[in-house]
């Protein structure tokens, strides 16, 4: 009986992952990433016509074979009246040659990630309150303890960094995709921490074994960096490699929910209509 339960648990983690790998290599993923698209997808509002402060969070399938397993995440932000977006992200390119893993720089906020179309996870807009959140993102970036480290697995990586920023600015209520491998790696080797969404708690042993219980994330089990879980509302399963399967959550910025505005700026309230954005397998509620 115990052996059967163990085999079922192993199958629950690794069969969906095998399906994700098979689907990845059966698709059009043999392109040369060095010449792949990095241009804008049009998901971010144009700074020239948008005075309000903006914070957006994106995910996209990782580069090359890593895309079969998970996603890369980043944050883009623009203060009130700002003419450019700043991207907050971690990249492994050049770290072995002494370059910092943390990259905070002006750039395209919503670009294809080496040919992979991004999904909008969070879209906050407003005035002084959003400006203050952007300042706290900068402050938290300066405190990130792994600025010069990058490990694809189990972390610290790009998702470890974004999860760290989310914990530092809990007003984001950021539920990262279950396919964001590395999000459960707690900085400085901590065993316990707040869930990235700020709505619960988690235990993690170096990102290799752990559990998260939170209002946004639901129940997630982590084994070897892979997440298997259940979201209570809207109901869904979270499968390794595949992500969310079930009732879709609608991302702020979609036609259904609109963007989330924390201050009026003349728009008058919590939710206002926005441009349509792709609603992918994993998104968060406003």
Coordinates of C-alpha atoms in Angstrom, one line a residue:
X1 CA 0.0 0.0 0.0
X2 CA 2.8 2.4 0.9
X3 CA 4.7 1.5 -2.2
X4 CA 1.6 2.2 -4.3
X5 CA 1.1 5.6 -2.7
X6 CA 4.8 6.4 -3.3
X7 CA 4.5 5.4 -7.0
X8 CA 1.4 7.5 -7.4
X9 CA 3.1 10.5 -5.9
X10 CA 6.1 10.1 -8.2
X11 CA 3.8 9.7 -11.2
X12 CA 1.8 12.8 -10.2
X13 CA 5.0 14.9 -10.4
X14 CA 6.8 13.4 -13.3
X15 CA 4.1 12.3 -15.8
X16 CA 2.9 15.8 -16.4
X17 CA 6.5 17.0 -16.7
X18 CA 7.1 14.3 -19.3
X19 CA 4.1 15.5 -21.2
X20 CA 5.3 19.1 -21.1
X21 CA 8.7 18.0 -22.4
X22 CA 7.2 16.0 -25.2
X23 CA 4.9 18.9 -26.2
X24 CA 7.8 21.3 -26.2
X25 CA 9.9 19.3 -28.5
X26 CA 7.0 18.4 -30.8
X27 CA 6.3 22.1 -31.3
X28 CA 8.3 24.8 -33.1
X29 CA 11.0 25.2 -30.6
X30 CA 14.1 24.5 -32.7
X31 CA 14.6 28.1 -33.7
X32 CA 18.0 29.8 -33.0
X33 CA 17.4 31.8 -29.8
X34 CA 20.1 34.3 -30.7
X35 CA 18.0 35.7 -33.5
X36 CA 14.7 35.3 -31.8
X37 CA 12.2 38.1 -31.3
X38 CA 12.7 40.6 -28.4
X39 CA 10.3 43.3 -29.6
X40 CA 7.3 44.7 -27.8
X41 CA 4.0 42.7 -27.7
X42 CA 2.0 45.9 -27.0
X43 CA 0.8 44.8 -23.5
X44 CA 2.4 47.7 -21.7
X45 CA 0.8 51.2 -22.0
X46 CA 2.7 53.7 -24.0
X47 CA 4.5 56.1 -21.6
X48 CA 3.9 58.9 -24.1
X49 CA 0.2 58.7 -23.5
X50 CA 0.1 57.2 -19.9
X51 CA 1.1 59.7 -17.2
X52 CA 0.1 57.4 -14.2
X53 CA 2.6 55.1 -12.5
X54 CA 2.6 51.5 -13.8
X55 CA 3.8 48.2 -12.4
X56 CA 3.5 45.1 -14.5
X57 CA 4.7 41.5 -14.0
X58 CA 5.4 39.1 -16.8
X59 CA 6.3 35.5 -17.4
X60 CA 7.4 33.7 -20.6
X61 CA 8.7 30.3 -21.3
X62 CA 12.4 30.1 -20.6
X63 CA 15.1 30.0 -23.4
X64 CA 15.9 26.8 -25.3
X65 CA 15.4 23.4 -23.5
X66 CA 14.6 25.2 -20.2
X67 CA 11.3 26.2 -21.7
X68 CA 10.1 22.6 -21.5
X69 CA 10.2 22.8 -17.8
X70 CA 9.3 26.4 -16.7
X71 CA 9.1 30.1 -17.2
X72 CA 11.2 33.2 -16.7
X73 CA 9.6 36.1 -14.9
X74 CA 10.4 39.8 -14.6
X75 CA 8.9 43.1 -13.3
X76 CA 8.5 46.3 -15.4
X77 CA 7.7 49.7 -13.8
X78 CA 7.3 53.3 -14.7
X79 CA 6.8 56.2 -12.3
X80 CA 4.3 59.0 -12.8
X81 CA 5.3 61.0 -15.8
X82 CA 8.2 58.7 -16.6
X83 CA 9.2 58.4 -20.2
X84 CA 10.7 54.9 -20.0
X85 CA 10.1 51.6 -18.2
X86 CA 12.6 50.0 -15.9
X87 CA 12.9 46.2 -16.0
X88 CA 13.8 44.3 -12.8
X89 CA 15.1 40.8 -13.5
X90 CA 17.8 38.3 -13.0
X91 CA 19.7 36.8 -15.9
X92 CA 22.4 34.1 -16.0
X93 CA 24.2 35.4 -19.1
X94 CA 27.7 36.6 -18.2
X95 CA 27.5 35.7 -14.5
X96 CA 30.3 33.3 -14.9
X97 CA 32.5 36.1 -16.2
X98 CA 31.9 38.4 -13.2
X99 CA 28.7 40.1 -14.3
X100 CA 25.9 40.7 -11.8
X101 CA 22.9 38.4 -12.1
X102 CA 20.5 41.2 -11.1
X103 CA 19.8 43.5 -14.0
X104 CA 17.8 46.7 -13.4
X105 CA 17.8 48.9 -16.5
X106 CA 15.5 50.8 -18.9
X107 CA 14.1 48.6 -21.6
X108 CA 11.2 47.1 -23.4
X109 CA 8.7 46.1 -20.6
X110 CA 6.7 43.6 -22.6
X111 CA 9.0 42.1 -25.1
X112 CA 9.1 38.6 -26.4
X113 CA 11.5 36.5 -24.3
X114 CA 13.8 35.2 -27.1
X115 CA 10.8 34.4 -29.2
X116 CA 8.4 33.3 -26.4
X117 CA 5.3 35.5 -26.0
X118 CA 5.0 36.8 -22.4
X119 CA 1.9 36.6 -20.2
X120 CA 0.8 39.5 -18.1
X121 CA 0.5 38.4 -14.5
X122 CA -0.1 41.7 -12.8
X123 CA -1.0 45.2 -13.9
X124 CA -1.1 48.0 -11.3
X125 CA -1.6 51.6 -12.1
X126 CA -2.1 54.8 -10.1
X127 CA -0.4 57.7 -8.4
X128 CA 1.7 58.2 -5.3
X129 CA 0.9 54.8 -3.9
X130 CA 2.2 53.0 -7.0
X131 CA 5.2 55.4 -7.1
X132 CA 6.0 54.3 -3.5
X133 CA 5.8 50.7 -4.4
X134 CA 8.3 51.3 -7.2
X135 CA 10.7 52.9 -4.8
X136 CA 10.3 49.9 -2.5
X137 CA 11.1 47.6 -5.5
X138 CA 14.4 49.5 -5.9
X139 CA 15.1 49.3 -2.2
X140 CA 14.4 45.5 -2.1
X141 CA 16.6 45.0 -5.1
X142 CA 19.5 46.6 -3.2
X143 CA 19.0 44.1 -0.4
X144 CA 18.7 41.0 -2.5
X145 CA 21.3 38.6 -1.1
X146 CA 22.1 36.7 -4.3
X147 CA 22.8 39.6 -6.6
X148 CA 26.0 37.9 -7.9
X149 CA 24.6 34.3 -8.0
X150 CA 22.7 32.4 -10.6
X151 CA 21.8 28.7 -10.6
X152 CA 19.2 27.5 -13.1
X153 CA 18.1 24.8 -10.6
X154 CA 16.9 24.9 -7.9
X155 CA 17.9 28.6 -7.5
X156 CA 18.6 31.3 -6.9
X157 CA 17.4 32.3 -10.4
X158 CA 15.1 34.8 -12.0
X159 CA 12.0 33.5 -10.3
X160 CA 13.8 33.5 -6.9
X161 CA 14.4 37.2 -7.4
X162 CA 10.9 38.1 -8.5
X163 CA 9.5 36.1 -5.5
X164 CA 11.8 38.0 -3.2
X165 CA 10.5 41.4 -4.6
X166 CA 6.9 40.2 -4.2
X167 CA 7.5 39.4 -0.6
X168 CA 9.1 42.8 -0.1
X169 CA 6.1 44.5 -1.7
X170 CA 3.1 42.4 -0.6
X171 CA 0.6 44.9 -2.0
X172 CA 1.4 43.3 -5.4
X173 CA -0.5 40.2 -4.2
X174 CA 1.6 38.4 -6.8
X175 CA 0.9 34.7 -7.3
X176 CA 3.7 33.4 -9.5
X177 CA 3.1 30.6 -11.9
X178 CA 3.6 27.1 -10.5
X179 CA 6.0 26.6 -13.5
X180 CA 8.3 29.4 -12.1
X181 CA 11.0 27.0 -10.9
X182 CA 13.1 28.7 -8.3
X183 CA 10.3 30.8 -6.7
X184 CA 10.4 28.5 -3.7
X185 CA 14.1 28.9 -3.1
X186 CA 14.1 31.0 0.0
X187 CA 17.1 33.5 0.2
X188 CA 19.9 32.9 2.6
X189 CA 18.9 29.3 3.1
X190 CA 15.8 30.1 5.2
X191 CA 13.5 27.3 5.9
X192 CA 10.3 29.3 6.5
X193 CA 9.0 32.4 4.8
X194 CA 5.9 34.2 3.5
X195 CA 4.3 33.0 0.3
X196 CA 5.2 35.3 -2.7
X197 CA 1.6 36.6 -2.7
X198 CA 1.8 37.6 0.9
X199 CA -1.4 35.7 1.7
X200 CA 0.1 32.7 3.4
X201 CA 3.3 30.9 4.4
X202 CA 5.7 28.3 3.0
X203 CA 8.4 25.9 4.1
X204 CA 11.2 25.1 1.7
X205 CA 14.5 23.1 2.0
X206 CA 16.7 24.9 -0.5
X207 CA 14.0 24.9 -3.1
X208 CA 14.1 21.1 -3.3
X209 CA 11.4 20.1 -0.9
X210 CA 8.6 22.2 0.5
X211 CA 5.0 23.2 0.9
X212 CA 3.1 26.5 0.4
X213 CA -0.3 27.2 1.9
X214 CA -1.9 30.6 1.0
X215 CA -5.1 32.2 -0.1
X216 CA -3.7 33.0 -3.6
X217 CA -1.5 30.0 -4.2
X218 CA -3.8 27.5 -2.6
X219 CA -1.9 24.3 -1.6
X220 CA 1.4 23.7 -3.4
X221 CA 3.9 20.8 -2.9
X222 CA 7.4 21.3 -4.1
X223 CA 9.7 18.4 -5.0
X224 CA 13.0 19.0 -6.7
X225 CA 11.9 22.4 -7.7
X226 CA 8.7 21.1 -9.3
X227 CA 5.3 22.3 -8.1
X228 CA 2.2 20.2 -7.7
X229 CA -0.9 21.8 -6.2
X230 CA -4.5 22.6 -5.9
X231 CA -6.1 26.1 -6.2
X232 CA -9.3 26.3 -4.2
X233 CA -10.8 29.3 -6.0
X234 CA -11.1 29.4 -8.9
X235 CA -10.7 25.6 -8.7
X236 CA -7.7 24.2 -10.6
X237 CA -4.8 21.8 -10.5
X238 CA -1.2 22.9 -10.8
X239 CA 0.9 20.4 -12.7
X240 CA 4.7 20.3 -13.1
X241 CA 5.8 21.6 -16.5
X242 CA 2.2 22.3 -17.6
X243 CA 1.0 24.8 -15.0
X244 CA -2.6 25.6 -14.2
X245 CA -5.4 23.2 -15.5
X246 CA -8.9 24.1 -14.5
X247 CA -11.1 27.2 -14.2
X248 CA -8.9 30.0 -15.6
X249 CA -8.0 33.0 -13.5
X250 CA -8.2 36.3 -15.4
X251 CA -5.3 38.6 -15.3
X252 CA -5.7 42.2 -14.4
X253 CA -5.5 44.0 -17.8
X254 CA -7.9 41.5 -19.5
X255 CA -11.2 42.6 -21.0
X256 CA -13.0 41.0 -18.0
X257 CA -11.2 42.5 -15.1
X258 CA -9.5 45.7 -16.4
X259 CA -6.3 47.0 -14.8
X260 CA -6.1 47.5 -11.1
X261 CA -5.8 51.1 -10.1
X262 CA -4.7 51.9 -6.5
X263 CA -5.5 55.6 -6.8
X264 CA -7.9 57.6 -8.9
X265 CA -5.6 59.7 -11.1
X266 CA -9.0 60.8 -12.4
X267 CA -10.1 57.3 -13.3
X268 CA -12.2 57.0 -10.2
X269 CA -11.6 53.8 -8.5
X270 CA -10.4 50.3 -8.1
X271 CA -11.0 48.8 -11.5
X272 CA -11.0 50.5 -14.9
X273 CA -11.2 49.1 -18.4
X274 CA -7.9 48.3 -20.1
X275 CA -6.6 46.8 -23.3
X276 CA -7.1 43.1 -23.7
X277 CA -4.2 40.8 -22.7
X278 CA -3.6 37.1 -23.2
X279 CA -5.2 35.1 -20.4
X280 CA -2.8 32.1 -20.2
X281 CA -2.9 29.1 -18.0
X282 CA -1.6 31.0 -15.0
X283 CA -2.6 34.5 -14.0
X284 CA -3.7 36.2 -10.8
X285 CA -6.8 37.8 -9.5
X286 CA -6.9 41.5 -8.8

